[in-house]
XYZ file of C-alpha atoms in Angstrom:
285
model
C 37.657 -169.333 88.909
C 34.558 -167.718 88.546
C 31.580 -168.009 91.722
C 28.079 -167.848 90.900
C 24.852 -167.931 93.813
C 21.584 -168.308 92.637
C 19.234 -167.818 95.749
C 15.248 -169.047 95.799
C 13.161 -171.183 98.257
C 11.255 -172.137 94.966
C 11.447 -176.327 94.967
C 10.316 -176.754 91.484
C 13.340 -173.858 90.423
C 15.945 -175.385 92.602
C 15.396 -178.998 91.347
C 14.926 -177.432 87.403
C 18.411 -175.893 87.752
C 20.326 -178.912 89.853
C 18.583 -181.101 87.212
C 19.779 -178.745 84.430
C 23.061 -178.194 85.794
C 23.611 -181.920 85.545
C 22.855 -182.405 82.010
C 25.105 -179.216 80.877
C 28.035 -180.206 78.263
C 30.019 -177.614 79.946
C 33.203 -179.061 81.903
C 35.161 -177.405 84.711
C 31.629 -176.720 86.820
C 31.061 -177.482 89.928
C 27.777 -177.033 91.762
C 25.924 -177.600 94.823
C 23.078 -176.815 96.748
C 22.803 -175.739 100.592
C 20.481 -173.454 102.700
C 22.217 -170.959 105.157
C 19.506 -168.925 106.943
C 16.690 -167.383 104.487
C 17.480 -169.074 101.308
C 18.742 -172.183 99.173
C 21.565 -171.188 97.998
C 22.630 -173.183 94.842
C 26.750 -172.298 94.346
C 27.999 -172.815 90.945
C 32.316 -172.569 89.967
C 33.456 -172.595 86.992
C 37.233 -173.324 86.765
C 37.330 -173.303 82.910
C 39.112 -170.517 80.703
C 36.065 -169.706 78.588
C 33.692 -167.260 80.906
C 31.618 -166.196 78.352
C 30.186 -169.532 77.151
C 29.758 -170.306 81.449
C 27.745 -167.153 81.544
C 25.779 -168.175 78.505
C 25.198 -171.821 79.334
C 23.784 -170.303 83.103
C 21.625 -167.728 81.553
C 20.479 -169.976 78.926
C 19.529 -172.468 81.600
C 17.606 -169.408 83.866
C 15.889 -168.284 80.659
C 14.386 -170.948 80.010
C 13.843 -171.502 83.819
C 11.673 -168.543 83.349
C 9.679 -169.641 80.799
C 8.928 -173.102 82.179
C 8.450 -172.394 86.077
C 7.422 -168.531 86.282
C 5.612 -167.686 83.216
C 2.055 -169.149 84.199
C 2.083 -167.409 87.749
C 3.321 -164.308 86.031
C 0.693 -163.908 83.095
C -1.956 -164.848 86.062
C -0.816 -162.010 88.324
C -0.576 -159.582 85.034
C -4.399 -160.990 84.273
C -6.002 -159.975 87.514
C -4.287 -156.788 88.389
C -4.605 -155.588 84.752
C -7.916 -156.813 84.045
C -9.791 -157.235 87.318
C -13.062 -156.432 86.139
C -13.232 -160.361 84.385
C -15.208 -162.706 86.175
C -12.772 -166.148 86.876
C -14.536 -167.449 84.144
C -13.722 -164.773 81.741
C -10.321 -164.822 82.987
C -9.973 -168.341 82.598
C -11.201 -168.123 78.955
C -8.737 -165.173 77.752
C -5.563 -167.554 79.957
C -6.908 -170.281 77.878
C -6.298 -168.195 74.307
C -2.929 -166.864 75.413
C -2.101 -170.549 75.631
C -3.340 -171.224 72.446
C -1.359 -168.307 70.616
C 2.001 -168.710 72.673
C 1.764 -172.529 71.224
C 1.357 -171.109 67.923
C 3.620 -168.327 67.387
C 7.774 -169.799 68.057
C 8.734 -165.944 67.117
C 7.196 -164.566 70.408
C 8.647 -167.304 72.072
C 12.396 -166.929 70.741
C 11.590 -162.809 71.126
C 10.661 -163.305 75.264
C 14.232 -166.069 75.403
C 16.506 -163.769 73.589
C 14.994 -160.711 76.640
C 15.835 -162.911 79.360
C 18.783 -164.516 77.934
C 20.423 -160.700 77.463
C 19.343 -159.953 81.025
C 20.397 -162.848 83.258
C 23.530 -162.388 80.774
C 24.568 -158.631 81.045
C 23.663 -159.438 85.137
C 26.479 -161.531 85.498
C 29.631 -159.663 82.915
C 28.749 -156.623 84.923
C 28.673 -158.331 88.513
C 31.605 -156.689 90.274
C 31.720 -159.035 93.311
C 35.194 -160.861 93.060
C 34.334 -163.617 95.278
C 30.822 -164.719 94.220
C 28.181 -162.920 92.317
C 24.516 -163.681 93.916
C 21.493 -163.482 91.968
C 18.274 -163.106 93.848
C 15.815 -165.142 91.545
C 12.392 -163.980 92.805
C 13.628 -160.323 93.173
C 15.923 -160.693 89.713
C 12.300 -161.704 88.420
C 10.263 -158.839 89.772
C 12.839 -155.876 89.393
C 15.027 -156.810 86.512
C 12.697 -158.094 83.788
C 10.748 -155.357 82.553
C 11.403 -156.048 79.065
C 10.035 -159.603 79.434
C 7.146 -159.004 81.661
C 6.114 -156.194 78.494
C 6.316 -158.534 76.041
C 4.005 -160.808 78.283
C 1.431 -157.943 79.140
C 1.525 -157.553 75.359
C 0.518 -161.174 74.646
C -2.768 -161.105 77.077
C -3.868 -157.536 75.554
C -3.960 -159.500 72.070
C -5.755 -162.511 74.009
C -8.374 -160.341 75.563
C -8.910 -158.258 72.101
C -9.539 -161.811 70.662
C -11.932 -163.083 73.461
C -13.776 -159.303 73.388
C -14.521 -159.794 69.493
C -14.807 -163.618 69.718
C -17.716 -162.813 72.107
C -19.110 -159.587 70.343
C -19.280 -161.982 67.408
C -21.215 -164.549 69.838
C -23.703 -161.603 70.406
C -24.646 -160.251 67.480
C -25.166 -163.675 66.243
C -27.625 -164.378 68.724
C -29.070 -161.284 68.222
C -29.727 -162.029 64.774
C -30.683 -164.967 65.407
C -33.532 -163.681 67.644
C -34.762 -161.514 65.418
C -35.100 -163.738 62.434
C -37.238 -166.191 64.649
C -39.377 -163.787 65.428
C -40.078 -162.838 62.009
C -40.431 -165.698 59.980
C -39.751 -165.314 56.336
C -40.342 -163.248 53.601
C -39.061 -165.022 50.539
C -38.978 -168.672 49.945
C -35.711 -169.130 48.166
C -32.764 -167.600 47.618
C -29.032 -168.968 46.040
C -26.048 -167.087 47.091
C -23.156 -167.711 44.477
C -20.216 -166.677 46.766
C -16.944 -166.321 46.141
C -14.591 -165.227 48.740
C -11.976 -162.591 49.634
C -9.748 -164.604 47.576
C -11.691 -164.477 44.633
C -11.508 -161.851 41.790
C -15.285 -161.732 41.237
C -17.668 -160.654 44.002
C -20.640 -162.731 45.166
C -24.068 -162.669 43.576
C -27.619 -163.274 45.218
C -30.330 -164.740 42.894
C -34.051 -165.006 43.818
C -36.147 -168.608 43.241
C -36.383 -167.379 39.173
C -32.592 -167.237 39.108
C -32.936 -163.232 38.902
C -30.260 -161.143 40.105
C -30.964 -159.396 43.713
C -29.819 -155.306 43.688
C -27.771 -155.648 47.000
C -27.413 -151.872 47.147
C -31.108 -150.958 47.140
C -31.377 -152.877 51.080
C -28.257 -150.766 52.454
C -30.106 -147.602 53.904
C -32.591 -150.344 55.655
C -30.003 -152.038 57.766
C -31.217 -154.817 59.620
C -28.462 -154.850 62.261
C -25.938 -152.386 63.876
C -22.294 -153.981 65.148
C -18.413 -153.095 64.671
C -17.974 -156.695 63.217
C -17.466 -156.415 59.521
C -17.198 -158.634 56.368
C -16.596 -155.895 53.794
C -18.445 -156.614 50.237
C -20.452 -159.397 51.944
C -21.972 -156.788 54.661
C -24.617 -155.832 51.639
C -25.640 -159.905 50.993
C -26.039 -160.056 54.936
C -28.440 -156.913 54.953
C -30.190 -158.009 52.114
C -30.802 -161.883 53.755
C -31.930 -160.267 56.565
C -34.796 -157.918 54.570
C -35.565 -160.881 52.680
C -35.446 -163.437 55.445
C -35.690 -166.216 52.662
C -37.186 -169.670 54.540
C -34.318 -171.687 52.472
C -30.802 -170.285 51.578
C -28.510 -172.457 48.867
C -24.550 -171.190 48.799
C -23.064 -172.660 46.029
C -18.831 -172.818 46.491
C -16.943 -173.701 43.619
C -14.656 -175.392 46.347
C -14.910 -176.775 50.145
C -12.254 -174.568 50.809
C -14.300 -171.441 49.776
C -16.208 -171.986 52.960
C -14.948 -169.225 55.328
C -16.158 -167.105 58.047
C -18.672 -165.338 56.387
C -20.513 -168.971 55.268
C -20.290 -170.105 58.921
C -21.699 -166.784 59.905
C -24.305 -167.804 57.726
C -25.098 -170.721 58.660
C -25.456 -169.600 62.500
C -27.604 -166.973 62.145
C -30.095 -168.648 59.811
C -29.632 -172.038 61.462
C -31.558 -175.120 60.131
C -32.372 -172.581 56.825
C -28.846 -172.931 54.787
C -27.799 -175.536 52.442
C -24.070 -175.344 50.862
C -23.714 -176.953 47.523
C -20.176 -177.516 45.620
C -21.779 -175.814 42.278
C -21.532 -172.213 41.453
C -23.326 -172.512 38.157
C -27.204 -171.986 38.803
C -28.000 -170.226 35.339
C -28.374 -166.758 36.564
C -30.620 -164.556 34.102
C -29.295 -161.792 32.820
């Protein structure tokens, strides 16, 4: 017979596993819970001839234990020691992104399950109490699962990267923005023919005649300084900005074709841009 005691004061952990426990397939298992001084203790036995698949079924149920009791109070713990300087609000915003992204991406969440699966796991084969092997949970948690609480510290690091550019990207927007209203205009019309990343053909600005614009000739005059890039379409944005038309058409051959850049667009020189579903304008040669 094999002995295992898992030992927390956690309620929410202690009614997860009994509630677990009690839905397991496994036969020959036995378990109950009791308190004896310090902790709950919850005792499991296993009387069964197949020890591997009891280890497995108990550290598949502690995995995922993990996951669904400890994870938010860990990733809040990693937030503010790691990245203190926040405000709550910022920290609230770059919690609500790793959220977002855990939901999204089931590969980090079978990579962090297989981790804790292998440790609660290799714990319990290489246990060398005869009588009953006793896992601390909270200490298991803090000591044991380095691995894991990596691949956690990982995840926020991406989140705050996204919230730092989301919010550069908020800034030089405004920025723009500010300076455009204080300038007016300089042209009255201009189209934009764009075509995306996707596209083989790059974009093409025409004037109110339907003459090509020299993008190139505006690049040494530079309108605006930032890391945030949009590769070819960098020149069109410099040269919207020296022209500062008062009314900007993009013409997309498709709805799909409006991407980042268009919506960049659209926010800086807000009120100013119309998008049409027609790329053919009748440029002059």
């Amino acid at each position: 017979m094999k002995s295992l005691c898992i030992k927390t004061n956690n309620n929410k952990a202690i009614n997860y596993l009994l509630d677990n426990l009690n839905k397991t397939d496994l036969t020959d298992i036995y378990f109950s819970c009791h308190k004896f001084s310090i902790y709950n203790n919850i005792f499991i036995h296993y009387k069964g001839l197949d020890e591997n698949l009891f280890f497995s079924t108990i550290s598949n149920i502690l995995s995922f234990l993990v996951l669904d009791i400890y994870e938010d109070s860990i990733t809040r713990n990693i937030l503010q020691k790691e990245y203190f300087y926040f405000d709550k609000s910022e920290q609230s915003i770059v919690l609500d992104k790793f959220y977002e992204n855990r939901l999204e991406s089931i590969q980090d969440f079978e990579v962090k399950e297989n981790i804790l699966f292998e440790a609660f796991y290799n714990f319990f084969i290489n246990c060398n109490s005869k009588i009953c092997c006793k896992l601390f949970l909270k200490g298991f948690i803090t000591f044991r699962l380095k691995k894991y609480i990596s691949e956690l510290e990982s995840s926020i690091d991406s989140s705050v990267n996204q919230y730092l550019i989301e919010k550069e990207y908020q800034e030089f927007v405004s920025l723009l923005k500010v300076y455009i209203n204080s300038e007016g205009y300089n042209s009255v019309l201009v189209h934009l023919i764009y075509r995306n990343s996707n596209k083989n053909t790059d974009s093409v600005l025409l004037d109110k005649d339907r003459n090509v614009i020299d993008t190139s000739i505006n690049l040494l005059g530079a309108k605006y300084l930032s890391d945030i890039s949009f590769s070819s379409s960098d020149m069109i944005l410099n040269t919207l900005l020296n022209l500062l038309p008062k009314r900007i058409f993009i013409h997309l051959e498709d709805v799909d074709d409006e991407d980042e850049f268009v919506c960049t667009l659209e926010a800086i020189f807000d009120g100013r841009v119309v998008v049409c579903l027609d790329v053919d304008v009748g440029a002059k040669k």
